[in-house]
Tab-separated table of C-alpha atoms and ligand atoms in Angstrom:
chain	number	residue	atom	x	y	z
A	2	UNK	CA	0.000	0.000	0.000
A	3	UNK	CA	1.428	3.318	-1.024
A	4	UNK	CA	0.223	6.881	-1.394
A	5	UNK	CA	-0.866	9.541	1.044
A	6	UNK	CA	-3.626	7.438	2.615
A	7	UNK	CA	-1.567	4.281	3.104
A	8	UNK	CA	-1.504	4.590	6.893
A	9	UNK	CA	-5.228	5.182	7.111
A	10	UNK	CA	-5.972	2.338	4.701
A	11	UNK	CA	-3.793	-0.034	6.696
A	12	UNK	CA	-5.723	0.446	9.919
A	13	UNK	CA	-7.378	-2.613	11.357
A	14	UNK	CA	-8.110	-3.906	14.814
A	15	UNK	CA	-6.208	-6.733	16.420
A	16	UNK	CA	-8.584	-8.745	18.639
A	17	UNK	CA	-7.683	-8.254	22.304
A	18	UNK	CA	-7.065	-12.008	22.722
A	19	UNK	CA	-4.247	-11.669	20.195
A	20	UNK	CA	-2.536	-8.846	22.084
A	21	UNK	CA	0.404	-9.713	24.324
A	22	UNK	CA	3.229	-7.981	26.192
A	23	UNK	CA	5.016	-5.728	25.722
A	24	UNK	CA	2.554	-2.883	25.756
A	25	UNK	CA	3.486	0.788	25.535
A	26	UNK	CA	5.456	2.155	28.463
A	27	UNK	CA	4.471	5.450	30.092
A	28	UNK	CA	6.363	7.787	27.702
A	29	UNK	CA	5.106	5.874	24.663
A	30	UNK	CA	1.528	5.859	25.905
A	31	UNK	CA	1.711	9.585	26.621
A	32	UNK	CA	3.104	10.139	23.154
A	33	UNK	CA	0.169	8.240	21.642
A	34	UNK	CA	-2.298	10.180	23.753
A	35	UNK	CA	-0.762	13.448	22.590
A	36	UNK	CA	-1.846	12.519	19.067
A	37	UNK	CA	-5.161	11.096	20.194
A	38	UNK	CA	-6.289	14.262	21.975
A	39	UNK	CA	-6.036	16.295	18.757
A	40	UNK	CA	-9.678	15.666	17.991
A	41	UNK	CA	-12.296	18.143	16.835
A	42	UNK	CA	-13.874	19.515	20.016
A	43	UNK	CA	-16.782	21.945	19.691
A	44	UNK	CA	-16.348	24.669	22.309
A	45	UNK	CA	-12.971	23.256	23.435
A	46	UNK	CA	-14.657	21.428	26.291
A	47	UNK	CA	-12.081	18.588	26.447
A	48	UNK	CA	-14.935	16.161	27.180
A	49	UNK	CA	-12.730	13.169	27.904
A	50	UNK	CA	-10.137	11.755	30.277
A	51	UNK	CA	-8.200	8.499	30.472
A	52	UNK	CA	-7.906	5.630	32.909
A	53	UNK	CA	-5.063	3.182	32.441
A	54	UNK	CA	-5.848	-0.381	33.475
A	55	UNK	CA	-2.603	-2.380	33.491
A	56	UNK	CA	-0.716	-5.064	35.404
A	57	UNK	CA	-2.521	-6.710	38.310
A	58	UNK	CA	-5.290	-4.094	38.180
A	59	UNK	CA	-6.553	-5.853	35.027
A	60	UNK	CA	-6.958	-9.098	36.919
A	61	UNK	CA	-8.569	-7.417	39.918
A	62	UNK	CA	-11.055	-5.771	37.579
A	63	UNK	CA	-11.769	-9.165	36.031
A	64	UNK	CA	-12.593	-10.638	39.452
A	65	UNK	CA	-14.834	-7.662	40.214
A	66	UNK	CA	-16.630	-8.234	36.919
A	67	UNK	CA	-17.245	-11.865	37.847
A	68	UNK	CA	-18.765	-10.796	41.181
A	69	UNK	CA	-20.963	-8.241	39.426
A	70	UNK	CA	-21.937	-10.693	36.675
A	71	UNK	CA	-23.150	-13.093	39.363
A	72	UNK	CA	-25.187	-10.302	40.944
A	73	UNK	CA	-26.772	-9.569	37.573
A	74	UNK	CA	-27.374	-13.237	36.829
A	75	UNK	CA	-26.905	-15.706	39.688
A	76	UNK	CA	-27.327	-18.550	37.155
A	77	UNK	CA	-24.389	-17.375	35.000
A	78	UNK	CA	-22.314	-20.350	33.841
A	79	UNK	CA	-18.563	-20.865	34.059
A	80	UNK	CA	-18.021	-20.030	30.375
A	81	UNK	CA	-19.674	-16.655	30.741
A	82	UNK	CA	-17.880	-15.942	34.007
A	83	UNK	CA	-14.524	-16.922	32.538
A	84	UNK	CA	-15.085	-14.508	29.683
A	85	UNK	CA	-15.708	-11.726	32.194
A	86	UNK	CA	-12.716	-12.764	34.327
A	87	UNK	CA	-10.454	-12.459	31.274
A	88	UNK	CA	-11.981	-9.414	29.576
A	89	UNK	CA	-9.058	-7.243	30.641
A	90	UNK	CA	-6.458	-9.978	31.023
A	91	UNK	CA	-5.150	-10.308	27.467
A	92	UNK	CA	-3.736	-6.956	26.347
A	93	UNK	CA	-1.051	-5.579	28.676
A	94	UNK	CA	-2.561	-2.093	28.672
A	95	UNK	CA	-6.180	-1.016	28.444
A	96	UNK	CA	-7.044	2.661	28.249
A	97	UNK	CA	-10.571	3.494	29.271
A	98	UNK	CA	-11.611	6.632	27.411
A	99	UNK	CA	-14.024	8.372	29.746
A	100	UNK	CA	-16.489	10.854	28.241
A	101	UNK	CA	-17.022	13.821	30.565
A	102	UNK	CA	-20.546	15.023	29.984
A	103	UNK	CA	-23.056	16.825	32.201
A	104	UNK	CA	-25.037	20.012	31.618
A	105	UNK	CA	-23.734	22.427	29.002
A	106	UNK	CA	-25.560	25.508	27.796
A	107	UNK	CA	-24.233	25.412	24.277
A	108	UNK	CA	-22.698	22.124	23.161
A	109	UNK	CA	-25.072	19.140	22.857
A	110	UNK	CA	-24.065	16.039	24.777
A	111	UNK	CA	-23.976	13.999	21.581
A	112	UNK	CA	-21.287	16.289	20.169
A	113	UNK	CA	-19.174	15.992	23.283
A	114	UNK	CA	-19.550	12.209	23.256
A	115	UNK	CA	-18.563	12.277	19.580
A	116	UNK	CA	-15.295	13.987	20.497
A	117	UNK	CA	-14.579	11.279	23.085
A	118	UNK	CA	-15.324	8.634	20.459
A	119	UNK	CA	-12.954	10.361	18.038
A	120	UNK	CA	-10.264	10.060	20.720
A	121	UNK	CA	-10.866	6.305	20.796
A	122	UNK	CA	-10.346	6.057	17.060
A	123	UNK	CA	-7.327	8.355	17.101
A	124	UNK	CA	-5.785	6.241	19.854
A	125	UNK	CA	-6.255	3.102	17.723
A	126	UNK	CA	-4.441	4.832	14.894
A	127	UNK	CA	-1.674	6.137	17.148
A	128	UNK	CA	-1.138	2.683	18.653
A	129	UNK	CA	-0.840	1.101	15.219
A	130	UNK	CA	1.489	3.848	14.010
A	131	UNK	CA	3.739	3.114	17.013
A	132	UNK	CA	3.894	-0.577	16.067
A	133	UNK	CA	1.256	-1.906	18.465
A	134	UNK	CA	-2.060	-3.594	17.854
A	135	UNK	CA	-5.239	-2.308	19.436
A	136	UNK	CA	-8.962	-2.947	19.702
A	137	UNK	CA	-11.873	-0.767	20.838
A	138	UNK	CA	-14.231	-2.761	23.058
A	139	UNK	CA	-17.191	-1.955	25.251
A	140	UNK	CA	-19.476	-4.828	26.340
A	141	UNK	CA	-21.813	-4.758	29.325
A	142	UNK	CA	-19.148	-3.467	31.762
A	143	UNK	CA	-19.081	-0.174	29.835
A	144	UNK	CA	-22.744	0.411	30.662
A	145	UNK	CA	-23.184	-1.124	34.105
A	146	UNK	CA	-23.594	1.549	36.806
A	147	UNK	CA	-21.912	-0.570	39.484
A	148	UNK	CA	-18.856	-1.149	37.288
A	149	UNK	CA	-18.715	2.529	36.369
A	150	UNK	CA	-18.667	3.435	40.057
A	151	UNK	CA	-15.961	0.855	40.675
A	152	UNK	CA	-13.911	2.521	37.946
A	153	UNK	CA	-14.373	5.847	39.695
A	154	UNK	CA	-16.586	7.500	37.115
A	155	UNK	CA	-18.692	10.455	38.210
A	156	UNK	CA	-22.457	10.560	37.618
A	157	UNK	CA	-21.992	12.632	34.479
A	158	UNK	CA	-19.265	10.444	32.993
A	159	UNK	CA	-19.584	7.511	30.594
A	160	UNK	CA	-17.243	5.049	28.957
A	161	UNK	CA	-16.648	5.872	25.290
A	162	UNK	CA	-14.478	2.807	24.891
A	163	UNK	CA	-11.919	0.489	26.364
A	164	UNK	CA	-8.891	0.595	24.065
A	165	UNK	CA	-6.877	-2.603	24.448
A	166	UNK	CA	-3.254	-2.146	23.355
A	167	UNK	CA	-0.398	-4.624	23.018
A	168	UNK	CA	1.928	-6.454	20.690
A	169	UNK	CA	0.065	-8.512	18.074
A	170	UNK	CA	0.662	-12.252	18.364
A	171	UNK	CA	-0.343	-12.673	14.735
A	172	UNK	CA	-1.278	-10.549	11.780
A	173	UNK	CA	-4.981	-9.755	12.009
A	174	UNK	CA	-6.874	-10.860	8.897
A	175	UNK	CA	-8.469	-8.171	6.766
A	176	UNK	CA	-12.245	-8.044	6.695
A	177	UNK	CA	-14.574	-6.782	3.998
A	178	UNK	CA	-14.938	-3.025	4.103
A	179	UNK	CA	-17.932	-1.042	2.948
A	180	UNK	CA	-17.918	0.182	-0.643
A	181	UNK	CA	-17.959	3.971	-0.392
A	182	UNK	CA	-19.406	4.321	-3.869
A	183	UNK	CA	-22.561	2.514	-2.780
A	184	UNK	CA	-22.840	4.844	0.215
A	185	UNK	CA	-22.368	8.117	-1.632
A	186	UNK	CA	-25.138	10.126	-3.215
A	187	UNK	CA	-25.532	13.737	-4.206
A	188	UNK	CA	-28.098	15.882	-2.505
A	189	UNK	CA	-30.091	17.949	-4.991
A	190	UNK	CA	-32.485	20.757	-4.196
A	191	UNK	CA	-36.115	19.964	-4.990
A	192	UNK	CA	-37.332	21.771	-8.086
B	219	LIG	C1	-18.130	1.805	20.253
B	219	LIG	C2	-17.597	0.471	19.816
B	219	LIG	C3	-17.673	-0.602	20.681
B	219	LIG	C4	-17.226	-1.864	20.303
B	219	LIG	N1	-17.331	-2.897	21.182
B	219	LIG	C5	-16.975	-4.140	20.784
B	219	LIG	C6	-17.118	-5.233	21.686
B	219	LIG	O1	-17.533	-5.067	22.827
B	219	LIG	N2	-16.790	-6.469	21.215
B	219	LIG	C7	-16.315	-6.669	19.937
B	219	LIG	O2	-16.043	-7.809	19.561
B	219	LIG	N3	-16.130	-5.628	19.089
B	219	LIG	C8	-16.452	-4.388	19.481
B	219	LIG	N4	-16.284	-3.324	18.616
B	219	LIG	C9	-15.703	-3.591	17.271
B	219	LIG	C10	-14.173	-3.637	17.239
B	219	LIG	O3	-13.628	-2.472	17.841
B	219	LIG	C11	-13.598	-3.703	15.811
B	219	LIG	O4	-14.165	-2.696	15.030
B	219	LIG	C12	-13.818	-5.041	15.201
B	219	LIG	O5	-13.006	-5.957	15.887
B	219	LIG	C13	-13.490	-5.075	13.686
B	219	LIG	O6	-12.192	-4.668	13.452
B	219	LIG	P1	-11.802	-3.422	12.520
B	219	LIG	O7	-11.678	-2.252	13.438
B	219	LIG	O8	-10.513	-3.818	11.878
B	219	LIG	O9	-12.891	-3.265	11.554
B	219	LIG	C14	-16.676	-2.051	19.006
B	219	LIG	C15	-16.563	-0.950	18.142
B	219	LIG	C16	-17.020	0.294	18.542
B	219	LIG	C17	-16.911	1.459	17.592
């Protein structure tokens, strides 16, 4: 792949299960975040912040998810619980992108959440550009109020995404991409 869009065209996710150590160290992660925060931001609200979940904290979070999953469904089976236990166990570093919302006189919440989502995408690109693989995941923990409290989110904060980052164990296969031509039409004024 060559040309000015080669980097963009080469972007793809690496499933979190295929991400191993080493992950980015502190300076490298900060470098990636410096690129990722350059998102369009209506009103310059900076409606996002980051939580790093790394090392043993990933495993502790997994155990907390199992406890919460059992509260939500006491009949949950071992397969389901194991999935929750290991949600954060694969990639060495997970960055939770937290959307900071709340009342705002001018900028709609959806626009501020969009900026936080753009950060997620920009972080995927930055990780790949730095030689890492990454995947944007949510799942039920991103929406469960008990988990959000456990993560220290305020009432007016939400998870835009968990960005799992690590070294790819294998080359992720390409998947079919939408055909832009079939998605593009011209708007015309009515006569
Ligand atoms: C907001 C958001 C949440 C996502 N959550 C999940 C998830 O929980 N589980 C999952 O398998 N993929 C999830 N995905 C999809 C993956 O991030 C990714 O797009 C997918 O693995 C396909 O890879 P690609 O990015 O190369 O197209 C999510 C994507 C977005 C935008």
